[in-house]
mmCIF file of C-alpha atoms in Angstrom:
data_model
loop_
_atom_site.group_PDB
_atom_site.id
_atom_site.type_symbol
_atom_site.label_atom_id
_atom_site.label_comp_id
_atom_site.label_asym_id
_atom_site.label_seq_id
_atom_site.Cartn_x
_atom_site.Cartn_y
_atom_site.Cartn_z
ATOM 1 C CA UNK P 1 -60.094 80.826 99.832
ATOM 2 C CA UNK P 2 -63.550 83.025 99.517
ATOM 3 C CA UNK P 3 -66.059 82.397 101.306
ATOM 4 C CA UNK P 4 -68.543 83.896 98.009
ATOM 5 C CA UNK P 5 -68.800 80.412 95.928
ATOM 6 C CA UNK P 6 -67.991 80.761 91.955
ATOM 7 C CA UNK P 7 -71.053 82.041 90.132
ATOM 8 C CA UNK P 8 -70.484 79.944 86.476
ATOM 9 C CA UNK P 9 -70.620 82.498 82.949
ATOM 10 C CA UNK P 10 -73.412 81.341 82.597
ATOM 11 C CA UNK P 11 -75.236 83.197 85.437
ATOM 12 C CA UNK P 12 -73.502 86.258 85.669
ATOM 13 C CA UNK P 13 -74.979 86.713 81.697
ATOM 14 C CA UNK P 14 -78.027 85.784 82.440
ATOM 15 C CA UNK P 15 -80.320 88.711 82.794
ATOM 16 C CA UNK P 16 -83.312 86.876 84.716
ATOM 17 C CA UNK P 17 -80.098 85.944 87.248
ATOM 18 C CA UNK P 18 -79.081 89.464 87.087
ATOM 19 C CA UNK P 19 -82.166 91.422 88.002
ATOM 20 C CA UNK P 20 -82.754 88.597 90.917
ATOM 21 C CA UNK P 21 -79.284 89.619 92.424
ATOM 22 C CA UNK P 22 -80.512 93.187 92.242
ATOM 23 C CA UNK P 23 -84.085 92.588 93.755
ATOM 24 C CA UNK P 24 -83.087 90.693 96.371
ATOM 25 C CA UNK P 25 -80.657 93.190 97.168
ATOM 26 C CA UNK P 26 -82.648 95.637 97.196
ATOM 27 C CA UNK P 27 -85.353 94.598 98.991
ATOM 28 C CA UNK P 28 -82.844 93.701 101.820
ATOM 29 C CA UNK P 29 -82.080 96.694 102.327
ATOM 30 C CA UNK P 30 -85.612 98.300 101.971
ATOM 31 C CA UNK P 31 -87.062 95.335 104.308
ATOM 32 C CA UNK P 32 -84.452 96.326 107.080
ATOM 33 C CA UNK P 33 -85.131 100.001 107.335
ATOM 34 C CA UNK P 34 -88.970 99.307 107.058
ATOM 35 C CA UNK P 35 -88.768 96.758 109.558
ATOM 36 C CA UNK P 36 -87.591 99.540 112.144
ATOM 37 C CA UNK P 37 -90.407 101.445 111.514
ATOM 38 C CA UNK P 38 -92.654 98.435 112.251
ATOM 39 C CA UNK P 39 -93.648 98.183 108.322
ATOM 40 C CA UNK P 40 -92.827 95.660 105.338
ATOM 41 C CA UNK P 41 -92.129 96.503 101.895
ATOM 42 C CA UNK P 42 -95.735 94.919 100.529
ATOM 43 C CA UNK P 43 -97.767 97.409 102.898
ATOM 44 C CA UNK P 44 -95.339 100.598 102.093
ATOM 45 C CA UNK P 45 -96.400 99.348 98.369
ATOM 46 C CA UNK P 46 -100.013 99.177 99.517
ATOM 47 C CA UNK P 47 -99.946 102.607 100.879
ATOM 48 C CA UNK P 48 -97.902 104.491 98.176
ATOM 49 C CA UNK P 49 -100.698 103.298 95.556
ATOM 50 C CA UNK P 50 -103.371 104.139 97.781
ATOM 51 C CA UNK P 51 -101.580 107.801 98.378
ATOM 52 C CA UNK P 52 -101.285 108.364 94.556
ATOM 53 C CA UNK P 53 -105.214 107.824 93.249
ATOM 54 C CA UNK P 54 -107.984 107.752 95.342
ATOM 55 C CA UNK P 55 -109.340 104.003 96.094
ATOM 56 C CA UNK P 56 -108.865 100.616 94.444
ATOM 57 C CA UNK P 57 -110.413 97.032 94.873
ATOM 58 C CA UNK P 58 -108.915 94.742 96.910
ATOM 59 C CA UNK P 59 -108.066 92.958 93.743
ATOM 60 C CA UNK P 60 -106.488 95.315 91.645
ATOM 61 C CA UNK P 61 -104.001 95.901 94.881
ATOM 62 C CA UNK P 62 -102.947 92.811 94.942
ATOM 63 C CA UNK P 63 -102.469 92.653 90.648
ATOM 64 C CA UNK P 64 -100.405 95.590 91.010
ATOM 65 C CA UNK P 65 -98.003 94.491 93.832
ATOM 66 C CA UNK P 66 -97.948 90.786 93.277
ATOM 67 C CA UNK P 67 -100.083 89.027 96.075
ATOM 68 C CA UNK P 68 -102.513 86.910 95.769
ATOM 69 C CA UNK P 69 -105.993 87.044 97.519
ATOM 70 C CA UNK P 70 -105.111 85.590 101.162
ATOM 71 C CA UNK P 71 -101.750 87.513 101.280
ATOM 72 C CA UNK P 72 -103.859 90.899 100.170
ATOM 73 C CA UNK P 73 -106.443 90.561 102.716
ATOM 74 C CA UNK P 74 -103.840 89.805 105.387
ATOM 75 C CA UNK P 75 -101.738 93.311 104.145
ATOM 76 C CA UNK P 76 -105.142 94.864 104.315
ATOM 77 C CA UNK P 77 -106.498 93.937 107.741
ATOM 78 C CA UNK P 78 -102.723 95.126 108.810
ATOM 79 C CA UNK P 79 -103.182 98.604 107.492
ATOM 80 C CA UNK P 80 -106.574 98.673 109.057
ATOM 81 C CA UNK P 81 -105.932 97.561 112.469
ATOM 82 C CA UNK P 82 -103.313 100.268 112.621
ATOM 83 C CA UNK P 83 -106.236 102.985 111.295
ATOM 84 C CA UNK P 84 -103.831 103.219 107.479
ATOM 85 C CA UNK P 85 -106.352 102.067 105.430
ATOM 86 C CA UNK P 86 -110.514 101.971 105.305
ATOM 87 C CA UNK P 87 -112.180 99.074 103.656
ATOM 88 C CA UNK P 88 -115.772 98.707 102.626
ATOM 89 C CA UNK P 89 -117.771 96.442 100.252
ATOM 90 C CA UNK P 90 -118.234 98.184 96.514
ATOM 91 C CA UNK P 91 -121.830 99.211 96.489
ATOM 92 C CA UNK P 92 -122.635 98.030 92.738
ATOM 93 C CA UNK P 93 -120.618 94.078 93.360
ATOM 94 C CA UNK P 94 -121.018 93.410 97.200
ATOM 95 C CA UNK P 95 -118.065 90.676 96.514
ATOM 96 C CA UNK P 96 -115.780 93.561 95.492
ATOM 97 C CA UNK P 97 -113.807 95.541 98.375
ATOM 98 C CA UNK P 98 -112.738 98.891 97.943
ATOM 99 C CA UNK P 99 -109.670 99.775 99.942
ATOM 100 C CA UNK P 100 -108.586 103.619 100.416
ATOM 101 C CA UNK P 101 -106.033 105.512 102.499
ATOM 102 C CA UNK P 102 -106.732 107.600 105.424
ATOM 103 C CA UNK P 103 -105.187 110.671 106.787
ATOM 104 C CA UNK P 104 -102.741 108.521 108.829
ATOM 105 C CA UNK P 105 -101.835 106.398 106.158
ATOM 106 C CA UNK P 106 -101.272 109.200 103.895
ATOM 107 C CA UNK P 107 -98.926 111.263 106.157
ATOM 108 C CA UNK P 108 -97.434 107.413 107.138
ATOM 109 C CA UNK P 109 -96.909 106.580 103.460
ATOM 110 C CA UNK P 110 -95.016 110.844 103.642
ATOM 111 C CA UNK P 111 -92.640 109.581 106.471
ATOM 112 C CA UNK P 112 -91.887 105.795 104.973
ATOM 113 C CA UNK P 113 -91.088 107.801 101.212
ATOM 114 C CA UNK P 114 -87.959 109.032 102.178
ATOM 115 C CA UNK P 115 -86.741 106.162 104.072
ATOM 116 C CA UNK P 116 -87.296 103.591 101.032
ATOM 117 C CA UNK P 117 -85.333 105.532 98.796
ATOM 118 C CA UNK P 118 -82.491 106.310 100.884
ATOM 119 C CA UNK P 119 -82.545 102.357 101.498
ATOM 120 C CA UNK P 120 -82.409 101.604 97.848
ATOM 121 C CA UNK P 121 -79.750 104.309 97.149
ATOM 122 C CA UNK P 122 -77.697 102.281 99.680
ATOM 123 C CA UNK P 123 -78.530 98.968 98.168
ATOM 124 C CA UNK P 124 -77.076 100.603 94.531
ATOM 125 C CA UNK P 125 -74.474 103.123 95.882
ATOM 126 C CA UNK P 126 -71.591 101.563 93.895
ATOM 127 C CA UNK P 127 -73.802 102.349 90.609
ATOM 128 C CA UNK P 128 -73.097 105.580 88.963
ATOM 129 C CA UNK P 129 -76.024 108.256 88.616
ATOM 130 C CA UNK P 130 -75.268 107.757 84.918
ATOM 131 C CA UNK P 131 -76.303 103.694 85.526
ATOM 132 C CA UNK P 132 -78.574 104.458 87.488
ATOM 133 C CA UNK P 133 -80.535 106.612 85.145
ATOM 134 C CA UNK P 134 -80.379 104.156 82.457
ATOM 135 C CA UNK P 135 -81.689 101.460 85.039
ATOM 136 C CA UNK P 136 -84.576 102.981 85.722
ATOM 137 C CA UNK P 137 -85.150 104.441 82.344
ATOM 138 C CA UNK P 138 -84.847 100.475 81.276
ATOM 139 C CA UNK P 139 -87.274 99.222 83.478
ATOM 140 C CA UNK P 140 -89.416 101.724 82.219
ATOM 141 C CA UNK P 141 -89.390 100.415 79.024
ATOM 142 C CA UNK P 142 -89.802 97.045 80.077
ATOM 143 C CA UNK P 143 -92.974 97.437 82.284
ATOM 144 C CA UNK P 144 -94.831 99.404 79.343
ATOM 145 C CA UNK P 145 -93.960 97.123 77.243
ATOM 146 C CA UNK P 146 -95.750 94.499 79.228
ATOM 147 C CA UNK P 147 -98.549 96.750 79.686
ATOM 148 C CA UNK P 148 -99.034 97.129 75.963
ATOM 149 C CA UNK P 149 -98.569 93.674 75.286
ATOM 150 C CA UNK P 150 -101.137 93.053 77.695
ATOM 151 C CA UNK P 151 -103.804 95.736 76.368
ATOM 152 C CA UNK P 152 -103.436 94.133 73.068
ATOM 153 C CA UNK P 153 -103.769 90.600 74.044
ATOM 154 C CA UNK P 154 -106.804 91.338 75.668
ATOM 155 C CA UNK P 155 -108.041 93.524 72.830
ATOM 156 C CA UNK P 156 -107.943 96.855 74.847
ATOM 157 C CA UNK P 157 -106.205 99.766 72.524
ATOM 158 C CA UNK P 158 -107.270 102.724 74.794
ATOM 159 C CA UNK P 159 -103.806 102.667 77.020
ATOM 160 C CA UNK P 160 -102.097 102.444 74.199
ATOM 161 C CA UNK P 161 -101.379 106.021 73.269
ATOM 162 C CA UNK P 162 -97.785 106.361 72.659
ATOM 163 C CA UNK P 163 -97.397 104.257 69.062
ATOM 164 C CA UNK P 164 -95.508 106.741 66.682
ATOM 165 C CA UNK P 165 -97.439 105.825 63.228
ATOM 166 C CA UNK P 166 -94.786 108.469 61.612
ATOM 167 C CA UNK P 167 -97.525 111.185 61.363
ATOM 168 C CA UNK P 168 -96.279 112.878 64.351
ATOM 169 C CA UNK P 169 -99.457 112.657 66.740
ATOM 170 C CA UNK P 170 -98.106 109.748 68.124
ATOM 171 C CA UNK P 171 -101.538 107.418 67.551
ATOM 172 C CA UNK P 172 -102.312 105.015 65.540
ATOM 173 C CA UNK P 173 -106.060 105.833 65.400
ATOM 174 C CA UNK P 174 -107.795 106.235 62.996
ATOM 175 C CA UNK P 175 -109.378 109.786 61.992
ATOM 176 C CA UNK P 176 -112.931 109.916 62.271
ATOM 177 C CA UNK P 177 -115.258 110.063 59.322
ATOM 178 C CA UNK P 178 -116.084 112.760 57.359
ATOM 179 C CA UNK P 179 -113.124 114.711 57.904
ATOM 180 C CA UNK P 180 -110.637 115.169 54.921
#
């Protein structure tokens, strides 16, 4: 008898079920490689969007990886103590904290890069390149998706650039007046 209990159709179609399987697996693996480098996946996250642009509030950090306010400032005092990350209070909302990477951090985030994606090659090394491809290329789709769905709920159209109207500029603005 197996020890790995039946998983009902039901389940194994489910894509919610499905994408759970594969997070969890591949944060396992991610979590265990960070973890001998004394790091967690949340402050590698922290760091890599830090590395990419050049600060962000303490809020918008923990919108982008999923952590709420206690959780963020916890990450963030982590980074600090270890000289990763620099906070100070915004200048123009003294309640706002803008968080930024330091030269440490930066070449850290450099050393951890290589080490997370060798981790989640392992966690999907019986997928194909070809699967892989269309993974990622799916979750692509997906997340802008969300993101435009978002921007229009909210009534913002300006990250919304890539609507093909059919008249090849791929906009949907309109032309300004006085032009014909």
């Amino acid at each position: 008898m197996s020890d790995t209990p039946h998983l009902p159709h039901d389940l194994l179609a489910s894509p919610s079920f499905q994408l759970e399987k594969l997070r969890r697996r591949t944060r396992d693996f991610v979590e265990k490689d960070l973890a001998h480098e004394g790091f967690n996946l949340r402050e590698y996250w922290v760091l890599t969007y830090l590395v990419d642009g050049d600060a962000a509030s303490q809020s918008t950090l923990g919108e982008v990886i999923g952590v709420d306010r206690s959780d963020m400032v916890r990450l963030v005092d982590a980074l600090e103590q270890r000289s990763l990350a620099h906070r100070v209070k915004d200048p123009k909302d003294r309640r706002r904290q803008i968080i930024s990477v330091t030269k440490k951090g930066r070449k850290t985030q450099g050393t951890l890069s290589p080490i997370v994606r060798d981790a989640e090659d392992r966690a999907l090394d019986e997928s194909t390149s070809k699967q892989l491809k269309h993974l990622k290329k799916l979750a692509k789709s997906i997340i802008a998706a969300e993101e435009e769905d978002e921007a229009a709920s909210l009534g913002d159209t300006d990250d919304i650039d890539d609507i093909d109207t059919g008249d090849g500029n791929g906009t949907d603005a309109p032309e300004p007046a006085g032009r014909d």
